PDB file of C-alpha atoms in Angstrom:
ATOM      1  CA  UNK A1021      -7.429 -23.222 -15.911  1.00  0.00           C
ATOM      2  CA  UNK A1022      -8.268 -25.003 -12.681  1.00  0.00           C
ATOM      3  CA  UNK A1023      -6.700 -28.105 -14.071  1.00  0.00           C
ATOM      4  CA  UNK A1024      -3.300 -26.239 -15.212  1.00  0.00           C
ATOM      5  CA  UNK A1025      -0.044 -26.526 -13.322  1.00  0.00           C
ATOM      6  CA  UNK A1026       0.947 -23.187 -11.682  1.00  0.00           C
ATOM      7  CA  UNK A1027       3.924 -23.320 -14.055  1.00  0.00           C
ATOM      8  CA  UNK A1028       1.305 -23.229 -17.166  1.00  0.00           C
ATOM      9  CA  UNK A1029      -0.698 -20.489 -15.132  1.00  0.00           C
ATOM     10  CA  UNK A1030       2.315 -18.628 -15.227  1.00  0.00           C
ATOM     11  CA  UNK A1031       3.259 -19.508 -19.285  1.00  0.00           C
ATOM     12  CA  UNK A1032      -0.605 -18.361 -20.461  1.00  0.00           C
ATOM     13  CA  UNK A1033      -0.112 -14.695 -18.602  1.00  0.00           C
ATOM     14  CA  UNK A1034       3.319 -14.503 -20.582  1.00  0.00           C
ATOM     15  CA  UNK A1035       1.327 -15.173 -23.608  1.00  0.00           C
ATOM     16  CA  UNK A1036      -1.315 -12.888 -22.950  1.00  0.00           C
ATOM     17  CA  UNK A1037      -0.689 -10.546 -20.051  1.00  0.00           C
ATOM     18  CA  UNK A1038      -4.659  -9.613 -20.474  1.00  0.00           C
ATOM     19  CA  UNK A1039      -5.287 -12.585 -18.260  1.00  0.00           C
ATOM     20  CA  UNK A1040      -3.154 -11.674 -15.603  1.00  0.00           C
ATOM     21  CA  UNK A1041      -5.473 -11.025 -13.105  1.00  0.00           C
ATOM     22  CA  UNK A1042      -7.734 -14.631 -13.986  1.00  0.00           C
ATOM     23  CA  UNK A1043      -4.118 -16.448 -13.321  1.00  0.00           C
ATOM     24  CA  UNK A1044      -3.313 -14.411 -10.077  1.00  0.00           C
ATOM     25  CA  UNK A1045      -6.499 -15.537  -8.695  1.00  0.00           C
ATOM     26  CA  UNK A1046      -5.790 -18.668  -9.185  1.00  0.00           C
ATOM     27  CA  UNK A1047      -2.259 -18.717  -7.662  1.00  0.00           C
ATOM     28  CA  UNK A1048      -3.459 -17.066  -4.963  1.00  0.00           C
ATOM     29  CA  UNK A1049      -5.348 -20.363  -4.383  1.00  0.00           C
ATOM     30  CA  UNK A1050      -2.518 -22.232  -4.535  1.00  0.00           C
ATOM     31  CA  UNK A1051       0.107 -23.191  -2.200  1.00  0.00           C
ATOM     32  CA  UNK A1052       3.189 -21.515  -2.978  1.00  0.00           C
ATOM     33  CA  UNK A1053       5.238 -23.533  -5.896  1.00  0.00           C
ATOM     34  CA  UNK A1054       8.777 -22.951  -6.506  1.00  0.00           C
ATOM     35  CA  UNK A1055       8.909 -24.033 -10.254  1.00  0.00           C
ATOM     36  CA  UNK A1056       6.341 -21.471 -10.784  1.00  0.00           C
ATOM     37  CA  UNK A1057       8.295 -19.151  -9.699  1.00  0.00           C
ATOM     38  CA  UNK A1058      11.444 -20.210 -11.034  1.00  0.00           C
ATOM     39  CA  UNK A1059       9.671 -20.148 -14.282  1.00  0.00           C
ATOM     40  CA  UNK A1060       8.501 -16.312 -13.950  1.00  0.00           C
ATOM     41  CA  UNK A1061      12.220 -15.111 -12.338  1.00  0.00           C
ATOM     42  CA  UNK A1062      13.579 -16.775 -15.650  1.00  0.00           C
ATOM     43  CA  UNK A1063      10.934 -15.077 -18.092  1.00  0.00           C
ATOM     44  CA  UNK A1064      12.024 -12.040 -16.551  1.00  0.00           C
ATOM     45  CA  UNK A1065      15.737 -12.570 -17.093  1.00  0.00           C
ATOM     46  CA  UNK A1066      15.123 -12.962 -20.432  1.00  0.00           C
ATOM     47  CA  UNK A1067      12.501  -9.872 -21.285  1.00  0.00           C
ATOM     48  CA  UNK A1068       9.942 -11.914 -21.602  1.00  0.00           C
ATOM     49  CA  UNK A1069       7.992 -10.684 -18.578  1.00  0.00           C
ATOM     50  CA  UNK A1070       7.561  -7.307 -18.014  1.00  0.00           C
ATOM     51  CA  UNK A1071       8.748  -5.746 -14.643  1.00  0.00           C
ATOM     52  CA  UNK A1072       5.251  -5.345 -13.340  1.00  0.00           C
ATOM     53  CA  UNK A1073       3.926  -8.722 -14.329  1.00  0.00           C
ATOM     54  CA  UNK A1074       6.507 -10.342 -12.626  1.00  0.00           C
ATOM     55  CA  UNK A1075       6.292  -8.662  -9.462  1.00  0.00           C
ATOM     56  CA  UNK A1076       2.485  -9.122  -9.197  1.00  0.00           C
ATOM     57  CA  UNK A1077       2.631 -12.705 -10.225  1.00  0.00           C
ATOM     58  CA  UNK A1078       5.585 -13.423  -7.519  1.00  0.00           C
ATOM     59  CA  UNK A1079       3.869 -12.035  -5.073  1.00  0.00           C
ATOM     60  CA  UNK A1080       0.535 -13.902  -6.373  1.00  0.00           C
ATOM     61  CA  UNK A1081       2.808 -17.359  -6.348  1.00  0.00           C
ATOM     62  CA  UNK A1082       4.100 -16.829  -2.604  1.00  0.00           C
ATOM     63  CA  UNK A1083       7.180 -18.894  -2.955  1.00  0.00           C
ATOM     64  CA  UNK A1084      10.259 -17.739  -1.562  1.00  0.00           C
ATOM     65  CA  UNK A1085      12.301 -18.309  -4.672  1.00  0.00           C
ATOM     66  CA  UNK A1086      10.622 -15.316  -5.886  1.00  0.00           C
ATOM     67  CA  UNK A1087      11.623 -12.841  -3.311  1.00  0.00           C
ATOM     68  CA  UNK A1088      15.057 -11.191  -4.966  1.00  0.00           C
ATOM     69  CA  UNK A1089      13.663 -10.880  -7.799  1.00  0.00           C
ATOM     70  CA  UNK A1090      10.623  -9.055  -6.352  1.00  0.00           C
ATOM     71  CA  UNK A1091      13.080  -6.979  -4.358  1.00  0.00           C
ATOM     72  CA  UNK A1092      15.201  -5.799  -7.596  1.00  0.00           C
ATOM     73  CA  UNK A1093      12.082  -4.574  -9.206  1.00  0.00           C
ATOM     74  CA  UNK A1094      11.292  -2.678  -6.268  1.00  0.00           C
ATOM     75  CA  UNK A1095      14.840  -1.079  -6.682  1.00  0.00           C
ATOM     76  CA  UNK A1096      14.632  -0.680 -10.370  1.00  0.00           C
ATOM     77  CA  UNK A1097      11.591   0.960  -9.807  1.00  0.00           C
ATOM     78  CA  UNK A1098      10.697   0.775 -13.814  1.00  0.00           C
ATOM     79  CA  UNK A1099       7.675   1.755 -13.497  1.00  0.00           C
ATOM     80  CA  UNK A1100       4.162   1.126 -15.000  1.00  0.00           C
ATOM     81  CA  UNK A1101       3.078   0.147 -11.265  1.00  0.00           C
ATOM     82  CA  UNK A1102       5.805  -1.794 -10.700  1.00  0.00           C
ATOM     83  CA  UNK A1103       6.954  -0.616  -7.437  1.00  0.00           C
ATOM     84  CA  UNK A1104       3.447  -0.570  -6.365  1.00  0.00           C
ATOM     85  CA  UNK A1105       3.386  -4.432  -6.982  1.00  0.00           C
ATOM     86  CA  UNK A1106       6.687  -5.404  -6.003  1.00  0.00           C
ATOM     87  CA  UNK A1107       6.484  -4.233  -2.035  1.00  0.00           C
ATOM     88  CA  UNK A1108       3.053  -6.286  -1.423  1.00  0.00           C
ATOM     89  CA  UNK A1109       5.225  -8.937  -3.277  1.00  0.00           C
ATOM     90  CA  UNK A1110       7.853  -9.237  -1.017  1.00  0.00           C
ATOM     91  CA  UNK A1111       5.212  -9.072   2.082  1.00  0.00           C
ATOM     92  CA  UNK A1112       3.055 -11.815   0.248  1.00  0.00           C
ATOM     93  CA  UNK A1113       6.459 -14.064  -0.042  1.00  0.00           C
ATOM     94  CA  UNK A1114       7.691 -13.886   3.200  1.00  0.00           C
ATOM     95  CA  UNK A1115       4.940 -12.372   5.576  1.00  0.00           C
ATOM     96  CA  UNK A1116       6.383 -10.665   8.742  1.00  0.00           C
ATOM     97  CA  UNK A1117       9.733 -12.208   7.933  1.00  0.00           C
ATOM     98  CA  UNK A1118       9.821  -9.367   5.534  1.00  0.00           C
ATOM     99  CA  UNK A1119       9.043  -6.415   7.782  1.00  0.00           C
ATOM    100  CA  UNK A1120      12.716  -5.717   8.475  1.00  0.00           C
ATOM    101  CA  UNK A1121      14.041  -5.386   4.662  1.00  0.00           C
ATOM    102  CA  UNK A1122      10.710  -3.058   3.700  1.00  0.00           C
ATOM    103  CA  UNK A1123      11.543  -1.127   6.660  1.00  0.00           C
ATOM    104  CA  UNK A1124      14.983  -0.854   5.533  1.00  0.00           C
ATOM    105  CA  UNK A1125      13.825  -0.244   2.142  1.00  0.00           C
ATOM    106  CA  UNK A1126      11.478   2.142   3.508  1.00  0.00           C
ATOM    107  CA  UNK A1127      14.505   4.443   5.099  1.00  0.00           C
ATOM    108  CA  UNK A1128      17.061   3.667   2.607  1.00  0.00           C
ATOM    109  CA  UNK A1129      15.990   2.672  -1.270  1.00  0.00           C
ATOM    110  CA  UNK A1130      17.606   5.653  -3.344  1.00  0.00           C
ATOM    111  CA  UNK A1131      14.595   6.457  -5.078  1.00  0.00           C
ATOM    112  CA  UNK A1132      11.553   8.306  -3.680  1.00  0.00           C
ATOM    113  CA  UNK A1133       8.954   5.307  -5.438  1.00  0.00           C
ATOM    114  CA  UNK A1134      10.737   2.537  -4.385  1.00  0.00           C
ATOM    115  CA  UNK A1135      10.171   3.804  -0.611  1.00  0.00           C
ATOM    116  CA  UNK A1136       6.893   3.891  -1.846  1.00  0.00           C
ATOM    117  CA  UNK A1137       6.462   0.547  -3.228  1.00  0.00           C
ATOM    118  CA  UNK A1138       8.154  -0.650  -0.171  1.00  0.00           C
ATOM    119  CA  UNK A1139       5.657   1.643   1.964  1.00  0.00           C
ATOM    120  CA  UNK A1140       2.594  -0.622  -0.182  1.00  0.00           C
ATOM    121  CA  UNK A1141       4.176  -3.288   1.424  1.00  0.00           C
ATOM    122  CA  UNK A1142       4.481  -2.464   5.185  1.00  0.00           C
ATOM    123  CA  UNK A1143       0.842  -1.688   4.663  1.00  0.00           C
ATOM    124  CA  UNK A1144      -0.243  -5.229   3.927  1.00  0.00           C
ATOM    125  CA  UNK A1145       1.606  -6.462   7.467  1.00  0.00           C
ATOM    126  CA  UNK A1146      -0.696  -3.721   8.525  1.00  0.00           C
ATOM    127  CA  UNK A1147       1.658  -4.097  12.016  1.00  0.00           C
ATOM    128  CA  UNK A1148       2.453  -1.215  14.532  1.00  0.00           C
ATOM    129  CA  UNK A1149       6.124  -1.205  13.840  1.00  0.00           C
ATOM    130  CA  UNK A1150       4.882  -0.842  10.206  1.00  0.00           C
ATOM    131  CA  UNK A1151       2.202   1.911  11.015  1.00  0.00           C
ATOM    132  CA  UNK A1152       5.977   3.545  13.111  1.00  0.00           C
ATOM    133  CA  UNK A1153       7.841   3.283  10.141  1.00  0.00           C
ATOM    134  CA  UNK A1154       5.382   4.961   7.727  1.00  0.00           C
ATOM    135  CA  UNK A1155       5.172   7.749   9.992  1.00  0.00           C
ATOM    136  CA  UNK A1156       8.566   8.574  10.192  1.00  0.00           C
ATOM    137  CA  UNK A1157       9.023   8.059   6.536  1.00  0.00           C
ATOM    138  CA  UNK A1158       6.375  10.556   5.773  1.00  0.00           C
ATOM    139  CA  UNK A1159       7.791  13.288   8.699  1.00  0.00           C
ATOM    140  CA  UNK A1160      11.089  12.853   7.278  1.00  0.00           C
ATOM    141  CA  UNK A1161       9.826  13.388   3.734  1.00  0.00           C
ATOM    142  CA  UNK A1162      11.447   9.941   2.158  1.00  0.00           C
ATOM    143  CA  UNK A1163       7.682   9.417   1.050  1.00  0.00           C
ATOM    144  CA  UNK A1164       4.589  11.718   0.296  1.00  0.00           C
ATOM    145  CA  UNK A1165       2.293  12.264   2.491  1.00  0.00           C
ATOM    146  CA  UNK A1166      -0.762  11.503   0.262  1.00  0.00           C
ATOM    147  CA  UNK A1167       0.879   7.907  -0.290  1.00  0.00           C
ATOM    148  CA  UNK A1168       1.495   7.030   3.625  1.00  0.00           C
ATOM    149  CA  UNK A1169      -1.998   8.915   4.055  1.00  0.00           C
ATOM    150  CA  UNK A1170      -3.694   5.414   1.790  1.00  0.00           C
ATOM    151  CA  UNK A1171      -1.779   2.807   3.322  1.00  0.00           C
ATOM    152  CA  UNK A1172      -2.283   3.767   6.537  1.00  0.00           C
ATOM    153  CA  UNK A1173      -6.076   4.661   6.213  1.00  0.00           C
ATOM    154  CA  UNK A1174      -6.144   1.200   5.235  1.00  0.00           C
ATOM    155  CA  UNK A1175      -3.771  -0.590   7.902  1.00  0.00           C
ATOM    156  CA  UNK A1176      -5.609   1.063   9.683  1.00  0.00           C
ATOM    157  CA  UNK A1177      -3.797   3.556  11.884  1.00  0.00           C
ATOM    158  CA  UNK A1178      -4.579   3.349  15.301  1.00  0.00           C
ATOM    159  CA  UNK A1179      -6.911   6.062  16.499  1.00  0.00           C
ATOM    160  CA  UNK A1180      -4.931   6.761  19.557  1.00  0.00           C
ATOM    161  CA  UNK A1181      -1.658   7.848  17.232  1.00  0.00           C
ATOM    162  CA  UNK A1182      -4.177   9.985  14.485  1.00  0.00           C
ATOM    163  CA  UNK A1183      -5.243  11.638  17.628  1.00  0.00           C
ATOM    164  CA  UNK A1184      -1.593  12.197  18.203  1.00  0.00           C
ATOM    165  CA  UNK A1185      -1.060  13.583  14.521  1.00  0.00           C
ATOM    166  CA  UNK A1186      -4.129  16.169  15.175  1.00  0.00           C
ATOM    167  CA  UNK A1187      -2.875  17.248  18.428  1.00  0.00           C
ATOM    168  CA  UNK A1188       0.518  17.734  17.351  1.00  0.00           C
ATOM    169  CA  UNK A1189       0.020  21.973  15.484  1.00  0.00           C
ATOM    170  CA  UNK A1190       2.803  20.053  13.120  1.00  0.00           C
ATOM    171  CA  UNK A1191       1.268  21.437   9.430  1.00  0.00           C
ATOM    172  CA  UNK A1192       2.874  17.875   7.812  1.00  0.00           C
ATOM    173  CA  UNK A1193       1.405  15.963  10.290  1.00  0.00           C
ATOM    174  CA  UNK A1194      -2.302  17.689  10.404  1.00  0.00           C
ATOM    175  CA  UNK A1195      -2.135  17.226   6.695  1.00  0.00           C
ATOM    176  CA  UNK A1196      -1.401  13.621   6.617  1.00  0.00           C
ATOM    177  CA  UNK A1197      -3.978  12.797   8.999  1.00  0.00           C
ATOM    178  CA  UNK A1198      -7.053  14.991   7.309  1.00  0.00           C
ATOM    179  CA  UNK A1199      -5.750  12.702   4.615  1.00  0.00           C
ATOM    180  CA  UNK A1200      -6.158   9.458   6.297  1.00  0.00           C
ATOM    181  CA  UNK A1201      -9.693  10.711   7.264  1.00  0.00           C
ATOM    182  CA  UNK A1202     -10.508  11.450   4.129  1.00  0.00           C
ATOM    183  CA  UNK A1203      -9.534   8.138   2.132  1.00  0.00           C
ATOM    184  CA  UNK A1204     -11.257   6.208   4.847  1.00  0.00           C
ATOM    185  CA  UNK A1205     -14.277   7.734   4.090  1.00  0.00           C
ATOM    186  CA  UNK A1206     -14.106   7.182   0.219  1.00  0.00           C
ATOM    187  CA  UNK A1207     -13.408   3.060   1.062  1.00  0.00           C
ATOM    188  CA  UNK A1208     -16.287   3.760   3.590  1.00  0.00           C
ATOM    189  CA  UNK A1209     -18.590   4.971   0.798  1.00  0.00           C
ATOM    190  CA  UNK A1210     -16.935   2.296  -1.207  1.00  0.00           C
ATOM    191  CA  UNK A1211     -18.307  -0.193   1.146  1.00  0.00           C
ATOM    192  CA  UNK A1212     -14.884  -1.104   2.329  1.00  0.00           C
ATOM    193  CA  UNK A1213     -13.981  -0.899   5.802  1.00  0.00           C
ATOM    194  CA  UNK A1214     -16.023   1.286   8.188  1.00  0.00           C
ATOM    195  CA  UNK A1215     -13.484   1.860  10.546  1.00  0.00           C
ATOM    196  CA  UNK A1216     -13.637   6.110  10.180  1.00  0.00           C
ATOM    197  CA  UNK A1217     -17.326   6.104  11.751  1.00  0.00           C
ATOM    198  CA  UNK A1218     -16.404   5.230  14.677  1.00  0.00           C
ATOM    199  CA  UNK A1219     -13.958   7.546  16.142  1.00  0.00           C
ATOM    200  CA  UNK A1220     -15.890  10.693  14.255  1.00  0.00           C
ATOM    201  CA  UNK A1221     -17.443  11.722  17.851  1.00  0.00           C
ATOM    202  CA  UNK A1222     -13.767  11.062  19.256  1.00  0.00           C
ATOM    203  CA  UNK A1223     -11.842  12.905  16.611  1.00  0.00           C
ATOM    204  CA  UNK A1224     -14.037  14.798  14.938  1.00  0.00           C
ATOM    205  CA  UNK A1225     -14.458  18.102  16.665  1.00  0.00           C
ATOM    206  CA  UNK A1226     -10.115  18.075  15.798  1.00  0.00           C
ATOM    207  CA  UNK A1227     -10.710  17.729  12.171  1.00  0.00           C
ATOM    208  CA  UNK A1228     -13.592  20.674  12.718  1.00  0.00           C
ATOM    209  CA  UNK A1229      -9.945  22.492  13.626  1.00  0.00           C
ATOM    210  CA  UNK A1230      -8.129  21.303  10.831  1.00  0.00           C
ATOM    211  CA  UNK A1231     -10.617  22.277   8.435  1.00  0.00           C
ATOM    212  CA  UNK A1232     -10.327  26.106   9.929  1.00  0.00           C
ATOM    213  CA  UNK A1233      -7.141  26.133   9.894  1.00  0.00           C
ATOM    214  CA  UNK A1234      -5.734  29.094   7.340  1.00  0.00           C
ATOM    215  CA  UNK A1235      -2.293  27.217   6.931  1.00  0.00           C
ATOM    216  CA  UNK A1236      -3.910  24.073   5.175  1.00  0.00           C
ATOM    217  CA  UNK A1237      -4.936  24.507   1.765  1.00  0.00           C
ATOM    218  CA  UNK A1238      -7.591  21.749   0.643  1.00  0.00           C
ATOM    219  CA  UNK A1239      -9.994  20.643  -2.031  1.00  0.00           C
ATOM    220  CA  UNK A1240     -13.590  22.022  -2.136  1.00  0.00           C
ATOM    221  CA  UNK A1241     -14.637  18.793  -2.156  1.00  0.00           C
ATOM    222  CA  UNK A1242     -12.648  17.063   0.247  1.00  0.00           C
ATOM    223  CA  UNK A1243     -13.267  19.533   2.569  1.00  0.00           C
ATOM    224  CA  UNK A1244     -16.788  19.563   2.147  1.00  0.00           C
ATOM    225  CA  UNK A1245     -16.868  15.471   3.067  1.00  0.00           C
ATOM    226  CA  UNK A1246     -14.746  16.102   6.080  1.00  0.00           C
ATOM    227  CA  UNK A1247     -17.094  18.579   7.027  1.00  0.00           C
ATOM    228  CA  UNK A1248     -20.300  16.250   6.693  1.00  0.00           C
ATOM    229  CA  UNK A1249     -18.443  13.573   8.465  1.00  0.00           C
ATOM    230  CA  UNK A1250     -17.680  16.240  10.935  1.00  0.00           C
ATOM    231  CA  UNK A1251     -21.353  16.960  11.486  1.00  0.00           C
ATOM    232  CA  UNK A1252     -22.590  13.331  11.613  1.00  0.00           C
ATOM    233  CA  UNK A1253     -20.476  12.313  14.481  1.00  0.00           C
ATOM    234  CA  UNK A1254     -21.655  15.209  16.486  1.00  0.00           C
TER     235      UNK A1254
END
């Protein structure tokens, strides 16, 4: 496979999408390569790549040429992950060059998963105007909270604005950031980044209040790690 053009890469995951992930690792590898892409944007065209193959596999390939037709599936938003692919896509293409459009597809796509996709996306900048527009997204409800509460978990957010979210009596905004605790801890135990144990003696004894507070519902069980994260900071 090593030995294959990225243009053949591309033509054996058409054939057999089960080796999709073997042929984005290797593109990854690559520089980015615009008949690569120009072969995938045409397979899609066609209906000979499905919507979510060809937004990984752009975003895998890097080249520029690839970046409208990333952004369409994003709008589509056909699903089967999809979206999900398509906004890492479009950061993957163009970098920070692309943190204006996902912003703007952030605020403005019509549909509630392409924000989302595009939200995926501003999470791989992992920047603090991204980490601002995810916020706002979720406060204004163009997202769900549970979705901003992943990406920014793993951005991550800033400590100093989570301490803002706990401070702020705002039930949205004390939900979203028990959240962010919460799947920071799983990648934790996950052996992903560690990031959550450090600020547990800083922002801990606020989640203690979050966790006794009648207006948030929660899961037994996420509640109960909180609560031992809680307790080990102390």
């Amino acid at each position: 496979m090593m030995s294959d053009t990225s243009s053949k890469l591309v033509a054996t995951a058409l054939a057999d999408h089960r080796r999709f992930k073997h042929v984005a690792a290797e593109l990854e590898r690559r520089v980015p390569d615009a008949d690569a892409a120009s072969t995938l944007v045409q397979a899609y065209r066609v209906g000979e790549a499905p919507p979510w193959l060809a937004a990984y596999l752009l975003g895998c390939i890097g080249h520029e040429v690839g970046y409208a037709t990333a952004r369409e599936v994003l709008l589509t938003a056909p699903g089967l992950l999809a979206e999900s692919y398509a906004g890492p896509a479009l950061a993957k293409i163009l970098g920070e060059r692309a943190l204006p459009d996902l912003c703007a597809l952030l605020r403005d796509a019509p549909k509630q998963v392409s924000r989302e996709g595009a939200a995926c996306g501003l999470g791989r900048l992992g920047s603090p105007r991204a980490e601002e527009a995810l916020l706002e997204a979720v406060t204004t409800g163009r997202i769900r909270w549970h979705i901003a509460a992943g990406v920014l978990a793993r951005i991550p957010i800033a400590p100093r604005r989570l301490g803002e979210l706990l401070r702020s009596g705002e039930t949205v905004q004390l939900r979203l950031a028990s959240e962010i605790v919460w799947v920071a801890l799983h990648d934790a135990n996950s052996g992903r980044s560690t990031w959550v144990h450090d600020i547990a003696a800083e922002l801990g004894p606020m989640i203690r209040d979050v966790l006794v507070n009648p207006a948030l519902s929660m899961a037994p069980r996420k509640r109960a790690q909180l609560e031992a994260w809680v307790s080990h900071g102390q």
